[in-house]
Coordinates of N, CA and C in Angstrom, one line a residue:
M1 N 57.6 5.8 53.2 CA 57.9 4.6 53.6 C 58.7 4.3 52.4
K2 N 60.0 3.5 52.6 CA 61.2 3.3 51.4 C 61.1 2.0 50.3
L3 N 60.5 2.7 49.0 CA 60.3 1.2 48.4 C 62.0 0.1 48.4
T4 N 61.7 -1.1 48.2 CA 62.3 -1.5 47.8 C 62.9 -1.9 46.9
E5 N 64.2 -2.9 46.7 CA 65.2 -2.7 45.2 C 64.3 -2.8 44.6
E6 N 63.3 -4.1 44.4 CA 62.8 -4.6 43.5 C 61.8 -4.2 42.8
E7 N 60.7 -3.2 44.0 CA 60.0 -2.1 43.3 C 60.7 -0.8 42.7
R8 N 61.4 -0.3 43.1 CA 62.2 0.3 42.6 C 62.9 0.4 41.1
K9 N 63.3 -1.2 40.7 CA 63.6 -1.6 39.9 C 62.2 -2.0 38.5
Q10 N 60.9 -2.6 39.2 CA 59.5 -2.4 38.5 C 59.2 -0.4 38.0
A11 N 59.8 0.0 39.0 CA 58.8 1.8 38.5 C 60.0 2.3 37.7
E12 N 61.5 2.0 37.4 CA 61.9 2.4 36.4 C 61.7 1.5 35.0
A13 N 61.3 0.1 35.0 CA 61.2 -0.2 34.1 C 59.7 0.1 33.4
N14 N 58.4 0.8 34.2 CA 57.5 1.4 33.7 C 57.4 2.5 32.7
R15 N 58.7 3.2 33.6 CA 59.4 4.2 33.0 C 59.4 4.9 31.7
L16 N 60.7 3.1 31.5 CA 61.1 3.1 29.6 C 60.3 2.9 29.1
A17 N 59.4 1.7 29.3 CA 58.5 1.7 28.6 C 57.5 2.5 28.6
A18 N 57.1 3.5 29.1 CA 56.4 4.9 28.7 C 56.4 6.0 27.9
I19 N 58.2 5.9 28.1 CA 58.4 7.0 27.3 C 58.9 6.5 25.8
A20 N 59.0 5.1 25.5 CA 59.4 3.8 23.9 C 58.0 3.7 24.1
K21 N 56.6 4.3 24.4 CA 55.7 4.1 24.0 C 55.3 5.8 23.1
R22 N 55.4 6.4 24.5 CA 55.5 7.6 23.3 C 56.4 8.1 22.6
K23 N 57.3 7.6 22.1 CA 58.3 7.4 21.1 C 57.6 7.0 19.9
A24 N 57.3 5.9 20.3 CA 56.4 5.2 19.2 C 55.6 6.0 18.4
L25 N 54.9 6.6 19.7 CA 53.4 7.3 18.8 C 53.8 8.6 18.3
L26 N 54.7 9.4 18.7 CA 55.2 10.5 17.3 C 55.8 9.9 16.3
Q27 N 56.4 8.6 16.0 CA 57.0 8.3 14.8 C 56.1 8.3 13.9
S28 N 54.9 7.3 14.5 CA 53.7 7.1 13.5 C 53.2 8.1 12.8
S29 N 53.0 9.1 14.4 CA 52.2 10.7 13.7 C 52.6 11.4 12.5
S30 N 54.1 11.5 12.6 CA 55.0 11.8 12.1 C 54.7 11.2 10.6
A31 N 54.7 10.2 10.3 CA 55.1 9.3 9.3 C 53.5 9.1 8.7
N32 N 52.2 9.4 9.2 CA 50.9 9.9 8.9 C 51.0 10.8 7.8
I33 N 51.5 12.0 8.7 CA 51.5 13.3 8.1 C 52.3 13.3 7.1
H34 N 53.8 12.6 6.9 CA 54.2 12.4 5.5 C 53.7 12.5 4.4
C35 N 53.0 11.2 5.2 CA 52.3 10.1 4.0 C 51.0 11.3 3.4
Q36 N 50.4 11.6 3.8 CA 49.6 12.8 3.6 C 50.2 14.0 2.9
E37 N 50.9 14.2 2.8 CA 51.6 15.3 2.3 C 51.9 14.9 0.6
N38 N 52.3 13.8 0.8 CA 52.4 12.8 -0.6 C 51.2 12.6 -1.4
Q39 N 50.6 12.4 -0.7 CA 48.6 12.3 -1.4 C 48.6 13.5 -2.4
S40 N 48.2 14.2 -1.2 CA 48.2 15.8 -1.5 C 48.9 16.0 -3.1
H41 N 50.1 15.4 -2.9 CA 51.0 16.3 -4.1 C 50.6 15.8 -5.0
Y42 N 50.5 14.2 -5.0 CA 50.0 13.4 -6.3 C 48.8 14.2 -6.6
W43 N 47.5 14.3 -6.1 CA 46.5 14.7 -7.0 C 47.0 15.8 -7.1
R44 N 47.7 17.1 -7.0 CA 47.9 18.2 -7.3 C 48.7 18.0 -8.4
L45 N 49.4 16.7 -9.0 CA 50.1 16.7 -10.2 C 48.9 16.2 -11.1
A46 N 47.9 15.4 -10.7 CA 47.1 14.2 -11.6 C 46.0 15.5 -11.9
K47 N 45.6 16.5 -12.0 CA 45.3 17.7 -12.2 C 44.7 17.6 -13.9
C48 N 43.9 17.6 -14.2 CA 43.3 17.4 -16.2 C 43.7 18.8 -16.1
P49 N 45.1 18.8 -17.0 CA 45.2 20.1 -17.9 C 43.9 20.7 -18.2
K50 N 44.0 22.7 -18.5 CA 42.9 23.0 -19.8 C 43.8 22.4 -20.9
L51 N 42.3 22.9 -21.7 CA 42.8 22.8 -23.3 C 43.4 23.6 -23.7
A52 N 44.3 24.1 -24.4 CA 44.6 24.8 -25.3 C 43.6 25.5 -25.9
N53 N 42.6 24.6 -26.8 CA 41.5 25.6 -27.7 C 40.2 25.3 -26.8
D54 N 39.8 26.2 -26.5 CA 38.5 26.4 -25.6 C 37.5 26.3 -26.2
N55 N 36.9 26.1 -27.7 CA 36.2 25.4 -28.6 C 36.3 24.5 -28.6
A56 N 37.2 23.4 -28.3 CA 38.0 21.9 -29.4 C 36.2 21.3 -29.2
Q57 N 36.1 20.1 -30.1 CA 35.6 19.6 -29.7 C 35.5 18.3 -29.2
I58 N 34.8 18.0 -27.9 CA 35.1 16.6 -27.1 C 34.6 15.4 -27.3
P59 N 35.5 14.5 -28.1 CA 34.5 12.8 -28.8 C 33.5 12.8 -27.8
K60 N 32.4 12.3 -28.5 CA 31.1 11.7 -27.8 C 30.9 10.2 -27.8
R61 N 31.3 9.9 -26.2 CA 31.4 8.5 -26.1 C 29.7 7.8 -27.0
H62 N 29.9 6.5 -27.0 CA 28.9 6.4 -27.8 C 28.0 5.5 -27.1
Q63 N 26.8 5.9 -27.0 CA 25.7 5.0 -25.9 C 25.0 4.3 -26.2
D64 N 25.2 3.5 -25.5 CA 24.5 2.0 -25.8 C 23.0 1.9 -25.6
S65 N 22.2 1.6 -26.8 CA 20.6 2.1 -27.2 C 20.1 1.2 -25.9
K66 N 20.4 -0.1 -25.6 CA 20.1 -0.5 -24.1 C 20.2 0.2 -22.8
S67 N 20.8 1.6 -22.5 CA 21.1 2.3 -21.7 C 21.1 3.3 -22.1
M68 N 20.1 3.9 -22.9 CA 19.0 4.9 -23.6 C 18.1 4.7 -22.6
P69 N 17.5 6.6 -22.0 CA 16.3 6.4 -21.4 C 15.1 6.5 -22.7
I70 N 14.1 5.9 -22.1 CA 13.0 5.3 -23.1 C 12.0 6.7 -22.6
S71 N 12.0 7.5 -23.9 CA 10.6 8.8 -23.9 C 10.1 8.5 -23.5
S72 N 9.2 8.9 -23.0 CA 7.4 9.2 -22.6 C 6.5 8.7 -23.7
T73 N 7.0 8.9 -25.0 CA 6.2 8.9 -26.3 C 6.4 7.5 -25.9
Q74 N 7.4 7.1 -25.7 CA 7.6 5.8 -26.3 C 6.3 4.6 -25.7
L75 N 6.4 4.8 -24.4 CA 5.2 4.2 -23.6 C 3.8 3.9 -24.0
S76 N 3.7 2.6 -23.9 CA 1.8 2.4 -24.1 C 1.4 2.9 -23.1
K77 N -0.2 3.8 -23.6 CA -0.9 4.4 -22.4 C -2.0 3.3 -22.2
K78 N -1.9 2.6 -21.3 CA -2.6 1.5 -20.5 C -2.6 1.6 -19.8
F79 N -3.7 1.0 -18.9 CA -4.3 1.2 -17.1 C -4.8 -0.3 -17.3
Q80 N -4.4 -0.1 -15.7 CA -5.4 -1.2 -15.3 C -6.9 -1.0 -14.9
A81 N -7.7 -1.9 -14.7 CA -9.4 -1.2 -14.2 C -8.6 -2.8 -12.8
R82 N -9.8 -1.6 -11.7 CA -9.7 -3.0 -10.6 C -11.4 -3.2 -10.4
L83 N -11.5 -4.3 -10.3 CA -13.1 -4.5 -10.2 C -13.0 -5.0 -9.0
E84 N -13.2 -4.5 -8.0 CA -13.8 -4.9 -6.7 C -15.7 -4.6 -6.2
I85 N -15.8 -5.8 -4.9 CA -17.2 -5.2 -4.9 C -17.2 -3.9 -3.6
C86 N -18.1 -3.6 -4.0 CA -19.0 -2.5 -3.4 C -19.8 -2.6 -2.6
S87 N -21.1 -3.4 -2.7 CA -22.3 -3.2 -1.8 C -22.6 -4.4 -2.4
P88 N -24.3 -5.3 -1.9 CA -24.4 -6.8 -2.1 C -24.6 -6.9 -3.6
D89 N -24.8 -5.7 -3.7 CA -25.7 -5.7 -5.3 C -24.7 -5.1 -6.8
T90 N -23.1 -4.8 -6.0 CA -22.8 -4.3 -6.9 C -21.7 -3.8 -6.9
F91 N -20.9 -3.8 -8.0 CA -19.2 -3.8 -7.8 C -18.7 -2.1 -8.6
S92 N -17.9 -2.2 -8.3 CA -17.3 -0.5 -8.4 C -15.7 -1.1 -10.1
I93 N -15.5 0.0 -10.8 CA -14.6 -0.1 -11.5 C -13.8 0.9 -11.2
T94 N -12.8 0.6 -10.9 CA -11.3 1.8 -10.8 C -10.1 1.9 -11.6
P95 N -9.5 3.2 -12.3 CA -9.0 2.9 -13.2 C -7.4 2.8 -12.5
E96 N -6.5 2.2 -12.8 CA -5.6 3.0 -12.4 C -4.0 2.3 -12.9
T97 N -3.1 2.9 -12.6 CA -1.9 2.9 -13.0 C -1.1 1.7 -13.2
L98 N -0.3 1.3 -14.3 CA 0.1 0.1 -14.8 C 1.2 0.2 -15.3
K99 N 2.2 -0.4 -14.5 CA 4.0 -0.3 -14.4 C 4.2 -0.3 -15.7
G100 N 5.2 0.8 -16.3 CA 5.9 0.1 -17.2 C 5.3 1.2 -19.0
C101 N 4.2 2.0 -17.8 CA 3.3 1.9 -19.1 C 2.7 3.2 -18.8
L102 N 2.4 4.6 -19.4 CA 1.9 6.0 -19.4 C 0.7 6.1 -18.6
Y103 N 0.5 7.0 -17.7 CA -1.1 6.7 -17.7 C -2.2 7.6 -17.7
P104 N -2.9 8.1 -18.3 CA -3.5 8.6 -19.7 C -4.2 9.7 -18.5
G105 N -4.7 9.6 -17.0 CA -5.5 10.0 -16.5 C -6.5 9.7 -16.1
D106 N -7.5 10.0 -15.1 CA -8.6 8.9 -14.6 C -9.8 9.9 -15.4
E107 N -9.7 11.1 -16.2 CA -10.5 11.6 -16.7 C -10.9 10.7 -18.3
E108 N -9.8 10.4 -18.7 CA -9.8 9.7 -20.3 C -9.9 7.8 -19.9
C109 N -9.1 7.6 -19.0 CA -9.4 6.1 -18.4 C -10.4 6.6 -18.2
L110 N -11.8 6.6 -17.7 CA -13.0 6.3 -17.5 C -14.3 6.6 -18.6
R111 N -13.5 7.8 -19.4 CA -13.8 7.9 -21.1 C -14.0 6.4 -21.7
R112 N -12.4 5.9 -21.7 CA -12.3 4.5 -22.9 C -13.1 3.6 -21.8
L113 N -12.8 3.3 -20.4 CA -14.0 2.5 -19.8 C -15.6 3.0 -20.0
G114 N -15.9 3.7 -20.6 CA -17.3 4.6 -20.9 C -17.5 3.9 -22.6
D115 N -16.6 4.2 -23.6 CA -16.7 3.2 -24.6 C -16.7 2.5 -24.9
V116 N -15.8 1.3 -23.9 CA -15.4 -0.2 -23.9 C -16.7 -1.0 -23.4
L117 N -18.0 -0.1 -21.9 CA -19.1 -0.7 -21.3 C -19.9 0.2 -22.2
S118 N -19.9 0.4 -23.6 CA -20.9 0.9 -23.4 C -22.4 0.4 -24.0
D119 N -21.9 -0.8 -24.0 CA -23.5 -1.8 -24.4 C -23.7 -2.8 -23.3
V120 N -23.2 -1.7 -21.8 CA -23.7 -2.3 -20.4 C -24.2 -0.9 -19.6
M121 N -25.0 -0.9 -19.2 CA -25.9 0.3 -18.8 C -24.8 0.3 -16.9
H122 N -24.2 1.3 -17.3 CA -23.7 2.1 -15.4 C -24.3 1.9 -14.3
S123 N -24.5 2.1 -12.9 CA -25.5 2.7 -11.9 C -25.3 4.3 -11.6
H124 N -24.0 4.1 -11.4 CA -23.2 5.6 -11.1 C -21.6 5.7 -10.5
Y125 N -21.7 7.0 -10.6 CA -20.0 6.5 -10.1 C -20.0 6.8 -8.5
T126 N -18.5 6.3 -7.7 CA -18.4 6.5 -6.6 C -17.0 6.9 -6.5
Q127 N -16.4 6.9 -5.0 CA -14.9 7.3 -5.1 C -15.0 6.1 -3.9
D128 N -13.4 6.0 -4.1 CA -13.0 4.6 -3.6 C -12.0 4.6 -2.5
S129 N -11.1 4.1 -1.4 CA -10.7 4.7 -0.3 C -10.1 5.7 -0.1
G130 N -9.6 5.8 -1.1 CA -8.2 6.5 -1.7 C -8.8 8.0 -2.1
G131 N -10.0 8.2 -2.6 CA -10.8 9.8 -3.5 C -10.6 9.1 -5.0
R132 N -10.4 8.3 -5.6 CA -10.6 8.2 -6.6 C -11.7 7.8 -7.5
K133 N -12.4 8.5 -8.7 CA -13.3 8.2 -9.5 C -13.4 6.7 -9.9
A134 N -14.9 6.0 -9.4 CA -14.6 4.8 -9.9 C -16.2 4.9 -10.3
C135 N -16.3 4.0 -11.4 CA -18.2 3.7 -12.1 C -18.6 2.6 -11.6
V136 N -20.1 2.5 -11.0 CA -20.5 1.0 -10.4 C -21.0 1.0 -11.7
Y137 N -21.4 -1.0 -11.4 CA -22.3 -1.6 -12.0 C -23.0 -2.8 -11.5
K138 N -23.8 -3.4 -11.7 CA -24.8 -4.5 -11.1 C -24.2 -5.6 -11.3
L139 N -23.9 -6.0 -10.0 CA -23.4 -7.5 -9.8 C -23.8 -8.5 -10.8
R140 N -25.2 -8.5 -11.5 CA -25.9 -9.1 -12.4 C -25.1 -9.4 -13.7
D141 N -24.8 -8.0 -14.0 CA -24.2 -7.4 -15.3 C -22.2 -7.9 -15.2
Y142 N -21.9 -8.6 -14.0 CA -20.4 -8.8 -13.9 C -20.2 -9.4 -14.8
G143 N -20.5 -10.6 -15.6 CA -20.2 -11.5 -16.8 C -20.0 -11.0 -18.0
S144 N -21.0 -9.3 -18.2 CA -20.9 -8.8 -19.7 C -19.7 -7.7 -19.5
V145 N -19.4 -7.1 -18.3 CA -18.6 -6.1 -18.3 C -17.1 -6.8 -18.5
L146 N -16.9 -8.0 -17.8 CA -15.7 -8.6 -17.5 C -15.4 -8.5 -19.3
S147 N -16.7 -9.3 -19.9 CA -16.3 -9.8 -21.6 C -15.8 -8.8 -22.2
C148 N -16.5 -7.7 -22.0 CA -16.3 -6.9 -22.8 C -14.7 -5.7 -22.5
L149 N -14.3 -5.8 -21.6 CA -13.2 -5.4 -21.2 C -11.9 -6.2 -21.7
R150 N -12.3 -7.2 -21.7 CA -11.2 -8.3 -22.2 C -10.7 -8.2 -23.4
K151 N -12.1 -7.7 -24.5 CA -11.7 -7.0 -25.8 C -10.8 -5.7 -26.0
S152 N -11.2 -5.1 -25.4 CA -9.9 -4.3 -24.8 C -8.3 -4.1 -24.4
K153 N -7.7 -4.1 -26.2 CA -6.1 -4.3 -25.7 C -4.8 -3.2 -25.1
D154 N -5.5 -2.1 -24.0 CA -5.3 -1.2 -23.9 C -5.4 -1.5 -22.2
I155 N -6.6 -2.4 -22.3 CA -6.4 -2.2 -20.4 C -6.4 -4.0 -19.7
E156 N -6.0 -3.7 -19.0 CA -5.8 -4.8 -18.1 C -6.6 -5.1 -16.9
I157 N -7.1 -6.1 -16.8 CA -8.4 -6.6 -15.8 C -7.8 -7.5 -14.4
R158 N -8.2 -6.1 -13.8 CA -7.9 -6.9 -11.9 C -9.2 -7.3 -11.4
E159 N -9.5 -8.7 -11.9 CA -10.8 -8.8 -11.3 C -11.2 -9.6 -9.8
I160 N -12.4 -9.5 -9.7 CA -12.8 -9.9 -8.4 C -12.2 -11.3 -8.0
P161 N -11.3 -11.5 -7.0 CA -11.0 -12.8 -7.1 C -13.1 -13.9 -6.6
H162 N -12.4 -15.2 -7.4 CA -13.1 -16.1 -7.6 C -13.9 -16.5 -6.5
L163 N -13.8 -17.1 -5.0 CA -14.2 -17.1 -3.9 C -14.7 -16.2 -3.6
T164 N -14.5 -15.0 -3.5 CA -15.1 -13.4 -2.9 C -16.3 -13.5 -3.5
L165 N -16.1 -13.5 -5.3 CA -17.8 -13.3 -5.9 C -18.1 -14.6 -5.8
K166 N -18.6 -15.3 -5.4 CA -19.3 -17.0 -5.2 C -20.3 -16.4 -3.9
V167 N -19.2 -16.0 -3.3 CA -19.8 -15.8 -1.6 C -20.6 -14.6 -1.7
V168 N -20.4 -13.5 -2.3 CA -21.3 -12.5 -2.4 C -22.7 -13.0 -3.6
E169 N -22.4 -13.5 -4.5 CA -23.9 -14.2 -5.5 C -24.4 -14.7 -5.0
T170 N -24.2 -15.7 -4.0 CA -24.9 -16.7 -3.2 C -25.6 -15.7 -2.1
F171 N -25.3 -14.6 -1.0 CA -26.1 -13.8 -0.4 C -26.6 -12.7 -0.9
S172 N -25.9 -12.2 -2.2 CA -26.6 -11.1 -2.8 C -28.5 -11.4 -3.1
H173 N -28.8 -12.3 -3.2 CA -30.2 -12.3 -3.3 C -31.0 -11.9 -1.8
C174 N -30.5 -12.3 -0.5 CA -31.2 -12.0 1.0 C -31.3 -10.8 0.8
F175 N -31.1 -9.9 0.0 CA -31.3 -8.1 -0.2 C -32.2 -7.9 -1.6
V176 N -33.4 -7.6 -1.1 CA -33.9 -7.6 -2.3 C -35.1 -6.7 -2.6
A177 N -34.8 -5.2 -2.9 CA -35.6 -4.1 -3.1 C -35.3 -3.6 -1.1
G178 N -34.0 -4.1 -1.4 CA -33.6 -2.8 0.0 C -34.2 -3.7 1.6
Q179 N -34.8 -5.5 0.7 CA -35.0 -5.7 2.5 C -34.0 -7.1 2.2
W180 N -34.5 -7.8 4.2 CA -33.6 -8.8 4.5 C -34.7 -9.8 4.0
R181 N -34.0 -10.7 3.6 CA -34.6 -12.2 3.5 C -33.8 -13.0 3.6
P182 N -34.3 -14.2 4.7 CA -33.3 -15.6 5.5 C -32.8 -16.5 4.0
C183 N -32.0 -16.4 4.1 CA -31.4 -17.8 3.2 C -30.1 -18.8 3.5
R184 N -30.5 -18.7 4.4 CA -29.7 -20.0 5.3 C -30.6 -20.2 6.6
P185 N -30.2 -21.7 6.8 CA -31.1 -22.1 8.2 C -30.9 -21.2 9.0
E186 N -29.6 -20.8 9.4 CA -29.5 -20.1 10.6 C -29.6 -18.8 10.5
H187 N -30.1 -18.5 9.2 CA -30.6 -16.6 8.8 C -32.2 -16.2 10.1
L188 N -32.1 -15.0 10.2 CA -33.3 -15.0 10.9 C -34.1 -13.7 10.4
S189 N -35.7 -14.2 9.9 CA -36.5 -12.9 9.0 C -36.8 -11.7 10.2
D190 N -36.5 -10.4 9.6 CA -36.9 -9.6 10.4 C -38.1 -9.6 11.3
E191 N -39.2 -10.2 11.0 CA -40.4 -10.2 12.2 C -39.9 -11.0 13.5
D192 N -38.8 -12.2 13.2 CA -38.1 -13.1 14.3 C -37.6 -12.0 15.0
V193 N -36.4 -11.3 14.6 CA -35.8 -10.3 15.2 C -36.5 -9.5 15.9
D194 N -36.9 -8.6 15.1 CA -38.0 -7.7 16.1 C -38.8 -8.8 17.9
E195 N -39.4 -9.6 17.4 CA -39.7 -10.4 18.8 C -38.8 -10.5 19.8
L196 N -37.4 -11.5 19.3 CA -36.3 -11.2 20.6 C -35.7 -9.9 20.9
I197 N -36.2 -8.7 20.0 CA -35.6 -7.5 20.5 C -36.5 -7.1 22.1
T198 N -38.3 -8.0 21.3 CA -39.0 -7.1 22.2 C -38.5 -8.2 24.2
K199 N -38.2 -9.2 24.5 CA -37.9 -9.7 25.0 C -36.5 -9.6 25.7
L200 N -36.0 -8.3 25.6 CA -35.1 -7.7 26.4 C -35.9 -6.6 27.2
P201 N -35.0 -7.0 28.8 CA -35.0 -5.8 29.5 C -35.5 -4.6 29.1
E202 N -36.7 -3.8 29.1 CA -36.4 -2.3 28.7 C -35.4 -1.3 29.3
T203 N -35.0 -1.5 30.6 CA -33.7 -0.7 31.1 C -32.6 -0.4 29.8
L204 N -32.4 -2.1 29.3 CA -31.3 -2.4 28.6 C -31.7 -1.5 27.2
L205 N -33.1 -2.0 26.5 CA -33.7 -1.9 25.2 C -33.4 0.1 25.6
N206 N -33.3 0.6 26.9 CA -33.7 2.2 26.4 C -32.2 2.8 26.1
S207 N -30.8 2.3 27.0 CA -29.8 3.0 26.7 C -28.7 2.1 25.9
L208 N -29.6 1.3 24.8 CA -28.3 1.1 23.5 C -29.0 2.4 22.3
L209 N -28.0 3.0 22.2 CA -27.8 3.6 21.0 C -28.9 3.2 19.6
P210 N -29.5 4.0 19.0 CA -29.2 3.5 17.6 C -28.7 2.5 16.8
F211 N -27.6 3.3 16.6 CA -26.4 2.1 16.0 C -26.3 0.8 16.4
Q212 N -26.4 0.9 17.6 CA -26.2 -0.9 18.5 C -27.2 -1.2 18.6
L213 N -28.7 -0.8 18.4 CA -29.7 -1.5 18.4 C -29.8 -2.3 17.0
E214 N -29.2 -1.4 15.8 CA -29.4 -2.0 14.3 C -27.7 -2.9 14.2
G215 N -26.6 -2.4 14.8 CA -26.2 -3.7 15.0 C -26.4 -5.3 15.6
I216 N -27.0 -5.1 16.7 CA -27.9 -6.3 17.5 C -28.6 -7.0 16.3
K217 N -29.5 -6.1 15.6 CA -30.4 -6.7 14.5 C -30.4 -7.4 13.7
F218 N -28.0 -6.8 12.9 CA -27.7 -7.3 11.5 C -26.7 -8.9 12.6
G219 N -26.7 -8.5 13.4 CA -26.1 -10.0 14.4 C -27.1 -10.7 14.6
L220 N -28.2 -10.5 15.0 CA -29.1 -11.5 15.1 C -30.0 -12.5 13.8
R221 N -29.8 -11.3 12.2 CA -30.7 -11.7 11.2 C -29.6 -12.6 10.4
R222 N -28.0 -13.0 11.2 CA -27.5 -14.0 10.7 C -27.1 -14.9 11.0
G223 N -27.9 -15.3 12.9 CA -27.5 -16.4 13.2 C -26.4 -15.9 14.2
G224 N -26.2 -15.1 13.8 CA -24.9 -14.6 15.1 C -23.4 -14.0 13.9
R225 N -23.8 -14.9 12.4 CA -22.2 -15.1 11.9 C -22.1 -13.8 11.3
C226 N -21.4 -12.8 12.2 CA -21.2 -11.4 11.7 C -19.5 -10.5 12.5
L227 N -19.2 -9.9 11.3 CA -18.5 -8.9 12.9 C -18.6 -7.5 13.3
I228 N -18.0 -7.2 13.9 CA -18.8 -5.5 14.2 C -17.2 -5.3 14.5
A229 N -17.4 -4.0 13.2 CA -16.2 -3.2 13.0 C -16.0 -2.1 13.7
D230 N -16.8 -1.2 14.7 CA -16.7 -0.1 15.2 C -15.9 0.2 15.4
E231 N -15.3 1.4 15.6 CA -14.3 2.4 16.7 C -14.1 1.4 17.6
M232 N -13.3 2.0 18.6 CA -13.0 1.5 19.4 C -14.1 2.7 20.6
G233 N -15.0 1.8 21.7 CA -15.7 2.9 22.7 C -17.0 3.3 22.2
L234 N -17.6 2.1 21.2 CA -18.8 2.6 20.6 C -19.8 1.6 21.0
G235 N -19.5 0.5 22.3 CA -20.3 -0.4 22.1 C -20.4 -1.8 21.6
K236 N -19.0 -2.3 20.9 CA -18.9 -3.8 20.6 C -19.3 -4.5 20.9
T237 N -18.7 -4.0 22.8 CA -18.8 -5.9 23.4 C -20.5 -5.9 23.8
L238 N -21.2 -4.5 24.1 CA -21.8 -4.3 24.3 C -23.1 -4.9 23.6
Q239 N -23.3 -4.8 22.6 CA -24.0 -5.1 21.1 C -23.9 -7.0 21.4
V240 N -22.4 -7.6 21.3 CA -22.1 -9.1 21.6 C -22.6 -9.7 22.6
I241 N -22.5 -8.9 23.8 CA -23.8 -9.4 25.1 C -24.9 -9.4 25.0
V242 N -25.5 -8.9 24.3 CA -26.8 -8.7 24.6 C -27.2 -9.9 22.9

């Protein structure tokens, strides 16, 4: 098939355009190489000369006191005492690090807490969720503990939230000597709960595991106002339905 005159002209124009484009790329590449050589030559000339005397003293630049690092000996050895509820009638005190202060260590912090709270009888020691040692006190002594801690300048207090404390104090008398006592209209006594349990079908009652039965009793005592936070597959739905 023969090309028309117009097609020949178009092909020739395309060929010339491709040659011109290639020539421009070659010129650009050559210019970049030349520029890099000049930069390399510049840095060779800009190298710092070696001092004639190796033992020559280099003048030290004056440091601003604000930019100088703070020595650990200059930091205050303060720590934070975190107070939190750990049972219906007790709370714990856990020593923690305080930003900008040098932490004295767990044992030293517990010793200081013991000295500050020497007038308050502590219950026992426990571990928090992070594995740190904490001392436990009775909830009825919360005010005395807080008053003693506030007298120390080396201890920053992280108190129990006021609303949380009030709620726990309100319901704390429900547990007297380890026994449940109703304190609200919707609460049920252990006797009432046991009576309700006997009304369950025997087949269903026998299929419940001990912890599931205890969860049901827990909810009934509180009139159904509770939170069951077991892991998956342990029968939370079954306890709620029952």
